[in-house]
Amino acid sequence: MLEFQKQNCQLTLEEGLEVYYEAFEDQGSILRGDTLPEFIFGHDCTHVIFGLGLSLKEEAILDTYTIYGCKNSIKIIFKAAGQIFKSKELLNLYKKLISKHGFIGLLRLVNSSKKSKKIARIKIKKMKKKWSYIVPKSYLSYQISDLRDEYGISVLTEEELRL
């Protein structure tokens, strides 16, 4: 378990992002830093704030957090869809995933996350307010635990992720 995946993580959001990027560099991390498009940066921040890694199951769970636990996420993602499909890095990542698992295999992996997604929905309903998908830069200096307290975010435990 990575540090940002612990509920009471004392790292700043910026430090948590660095741990996230370092841990998943070999899995095709697309871009980092100032060159990162705003919607991808927002997506990366949701991984950290909701305490989820890059496994396909965790990506599926993150969709639940993004759709139901973030302000304007659907609108932002649809607006960015053109950029997403123009990104060679993302297209290569999708091709790699489909060639590795097959389309049906990907659907099975997503389906295997149903129980964890249901728990995530319960946790989202208990949030004090929705997370902003477009993260203010000032949040980078805030501790992750403080942000989670402010928003009422409760990350899935290791056991809940395994369901």
Tab-separated table of C-alpha atoms in Angstrom:
chain	number	residue	atom	x	y	z
A	1	MET	CA	0.000	0.000	0.000
A	2	LEU	CA	1.365	3.386	-1.011
A	3	GLU	CA	1.451	6.251	1.472
A	4	PHE	CA	-1.306	8.273	-0.245
A	5	GLN	CA	-3.610	5.241	-0.010
A	6	LYS	CA	-3.678	5.469	3.792
A	7	GLN	CA	-6.656	7.385	5.183
A	8	ASN	CA	-4.597	9.650	7.441
A	9	CYS	CA	-1.802	10.332	4.966
A	10	GLN	CA	0.371	13.235	6.118
A	11	LEU	CA	1.854	13.963	2.696
A	12	THR	CA	0.832	17.083	0.831
A	13	LEU	CA	-1.195	16.574	-2.323
A	14	GLU	CA	1.912	17.457	-4.338
A	15	GLU	CA	3.990	14.860	-2.467
A	16	GLY	CA	1.207	12.300	-2.912
A	17	LEU	CA	1.183	12.954	-6.657
A	18	GLU	CA	4.940	12.420	-6.764
A	19	VAL	CA	4.556	9.057	-4.987
A	20	TYR	CA	1.788	8.168	-7.456
A	21	TYR	CA	3.882	9.095	-10.509
A	22	GLU	CA	6.979	7.287	-9.230
A	23	ALA	CA	5.056	4.131	-8.347
A	24	PHE	CA	3.397	3.856	-11.727
A	25	GLU	CA	6.093	5.129	-14.106
A	26	ASP	CA	6.570	1.666	-15.577
A	27	GLN	CA	2.850	1.342	-16.322
A	28	GLY	CA	2.854	4.020	-18.965
A	29	SER	CA	2.562	7.249	-17.042
A	30	ILE	CA	1.648	9.718	-19.734
A	31	LEU	CA	2.858	13.141	-18.709
A	32	ARG	CA	3.937	14.976	-15.592
A	33	GLY	CA	4.283	18.464	-14.257
A	34	ASP	CA	3.478	21.656	-16.135
A	35	THR	CA	3.002	19.844	-19.451
A	36	LEU	CA	0.054	17.904	-18.045
A	37	PRO	CA	-3.328	18.790	-19.543
A	38	GLU	CA	-5.711	20.031	-16.858
A	39	PHE	CA	-8.149	17.114	-17.164
A	40	ILE	CA	-5.352	14.510	-16.817
A	41	PHE	CA	-3.900	16.387	-13.848
A	42	GLY	CA	-7.395	16.365	-12.313
A	43	HIS	CA	-7.658	12.626	-12.963
A	44	ASP	CA	-4.282	12.013	-11.303
A	45	CYS	CA	-5.362	14.070	-8.286
A	46	THR	CA	-8.503	11.937	-7.941
A	47	HIS	CA	-6.298	8.838	-7.758
A	48	VAL	CA	-4.403	10.385	-4.854
A	49	ILE	CA	-7.276	12.009	-2.944
A	50	PHE	CA	-9.461	8.878	-3.186
A	51	GLY	CA	-6.459	6.609	-2.461
A	52	LEU	CA	-6.553	4.467	-5.595
A	53	GLY	CA	-3.738	3.009	-7.676
A	54	LEU	CA	-3.653	2.164	-11.375
A	55	SER	CA	-4.910	-1.398	-11.498
A	56	LEU	CA	-7.835	-1.823	-13.866
A	57	LYS	CA	-10.071	-2.608	-10.901
A	58	GLU	CA	-8.996	0.605	-9.144
A	59	GLU	CA	-9.547	2.580	-12.363
A	60	ALA	CA	-13.089	1.208	-12.483
A	61	ILE	CA	-13.643	2.165	-8.853
A	62	LEU	CA	-12.204	5.608	-9.534
A	63	ASP	CA	-14.853	6.090	-12.225
A	64	THR	CA	-17.462	5.782	-9.474
A	65	TYR	CA	-15.680	8.347	-7.313
A	66	THR	CA	-15.247	10.675	-10.288
A	67	ILE	CA	-18.840	10.477	-11.523
A	68	TYR	CA	-20.551	10.726	-8.150
A	69	GLY	CA	-17.965	12.379	-5.898
A	70	CYS	CA	-16.595	15.184	-8.102
A	71	LYS	CA	-18.132	18.466	-9.231
A	72	ASN	CA	-18.705	18.810	-12.984
A	73	SER	CA	-16.551	15.781	-13.809
A	74	ILE	CA	-18.768	14.475	-16.625
A	75	LYS	CA	-18.923	17.913	-18.245
A	76	ILE	CA	-15.130	18.302	-18.001
A	77	ILE	CA	-14.424	14.814	-19.363
A	78	PHE	CA	-16.789	15.259	-22.327
A	79	LYS	CA	-15.228	18.636	-23.051
A	80	ALA	CA	-11.779	17.017	-23.000
A	81	ALA	CA	-12.846	13.960	-25.028
A	82	GLY	CA	-11.367	15.369	-28.231
A	83	GLN	CA	-7.993	15.809	-26.568
A	84	ILE	CA	-8.217	12.357	-25.017
A	85	PHE	CA	-8.775	10.627	-28.354
A	86	LYS	CA	-6.042	12.679	-30.035
A	87	SER	CA	-3.487	11.627	-27.428
A	88	LYS	CA	-1.162	9.017	-28.924
A	89	GLU	CA	-0.026	7.995	-25.444
A	90	LEU	CA	-3.593	7.261	-24.324
A	91	LEU	CA	-4.470	5.433	-27.526
A	92	ASN	CA	-1.344	3.288	-27.145
A	93	LEU	CA	-2.296	2.561	-23.538
A	94	TYR	CA	-5.797	1.443	-24.595
A	95	LYS	CA	-4.361	-0.712	-27.390
A	96	LYS	CA	-1.930	-2.288	-24.916
A	97	LEU	CA	-4.740	-3.039	-22.443
A	98	ILE	CA	-6.994	-4.554	-25.093
A	99	SER	CA	-4.185	-6.674	-26.558
A	100	LYS	CA	-3.225	-7.906	-23.080
A	101	HIS	CA	-6.721	-8.640	-21.737
A	102	GLY	CA	-9.003	-8.581	-24.768
A	103	PHE	CA	-12.180	-6.548	-24.798
A	104	ILE	CA	-14.171	-9.222	-22.927
A	105	GLY	CA	-11.345	-9.554	-20.387
A	106	LEU	CA	-11.489	-5.815	-19.723
A	107	LEU	CA	-15.236	-6.033	-19.174
A	108	ARG	CA	-14.708	-8.920	-16.736
A	109	LEU	CA	-12.106	-6.919	-14.823
A	110	VAL	CA	-14.462	-3.951	-14.546
A	111	ASN	CA	-17.293	-6.278	-13.517
A	112	SER	CA	-15.088	-7.741	-10.761
A	113	SER	CA	-15.112	-4.339	-9.064
A	114	LYS	CA	-18.888	-4.243	-8.436
A	115	LYS	CA	-18.714	-4.830	-4.668
A	116	SER	CA	-15.947	-2.280	-4.166
A	117	LYS	CA	-17.818	0.237	-6.333
A	118	LYS	CA	-20.934	-0.255	-4.192
A	119	ILE	CA	-18.914	0.494	-1.038
A	120	ALA	CA	-17.434	3.539	-2.777
A	121	ARG	CA	-20.961	4.820	-3.529
A	122	ILE	CA	-21.852	4.510	0.161
A	123	LYS	CA	-18.702	6.436	1.120
A	124	ILE	CA	-19.444	9.108	-1.490
A	125	LYS	CA	-22.918	9.678	-0.029
A	126	LYS	CA	-21.256	10.430	3.322
A	127	MET	CA	-18.935	13.077	1.859
A	128	LYS	CA	-19.414	16.630	3.177
A	129	LYS	CA	-19.018	18.117	-0.299
A	130	LYS	CA	-17.917	17.034	-3.750
A	131	TRP	CA	-14.260	17.142	-4.740
A	132	SER	CA	-13.362	19.610	-7.477
A	133	TYR	CA	-12.150	17.665	-10.526
A	134	ILE	CA	-10.204	20.750	-11.586
A	135	VAL	CA	-7.956	21.101	-8.565
A	136	PRO	CA	-6.899	24.561	-7.388
A	137	LYS	CA	-3.085	24.764	-7.459
A	138	SER	CA	-3.168	25.972	-3.838
A	139	TYR	CA	-4.360	22.475	-2.822
A	140	LEU	CA	-0.958	21.057	-3.749
A	141	SER	CA	0.488	22.399	-0.493
A	142	TYR	CA	-2.329	20.984	1.692
A	143	GLN	CA	-1.945	17.712	3.534
A	144	ILE	CA	-3.992	14.917	2.005
A	145	SER	CA	-5.474	14.057	5.402
A	146	ASP	CA	-6.670	17.666	5.848
A	147	LEU	CA	-8.280	17.688	2.400
A	148	ARG	CA	-9.985	14.367	3.103
A	149	ASP	CA	-11.268	15.724	6.415
A	150	GLU	CA	-12.574	18.885	4.742
A	151	TYR	CA	-14.431	16.941	2.051
A	152	GLY	CA	-15.373	13.949	4.194
A	153	ILE	CA	-13.484	11.536	1.957
A	154	SER	CA	-13.046	8.020	3.273
A	155	VAL	CA	-10.752	5.805	1.199
A	156	LEU	CA	-11.426	2.138	0.649
A	157	THR	CA	-9.529	-0.154	2.971
A	158	GLU	CA	-7.316	-2.915	1.571
A	159	GLU	CA	-10.058	-5.409	2.424
A	160	GLU	CA	-12.727	-3.347	0.628
A	161	LEU	CA	-10.489	-3.139	-2.444
A	162	ARG	CA	-10.114	-6.927	-2.506
A	163	LEU	CA	-13.890	-7.588	-2.644
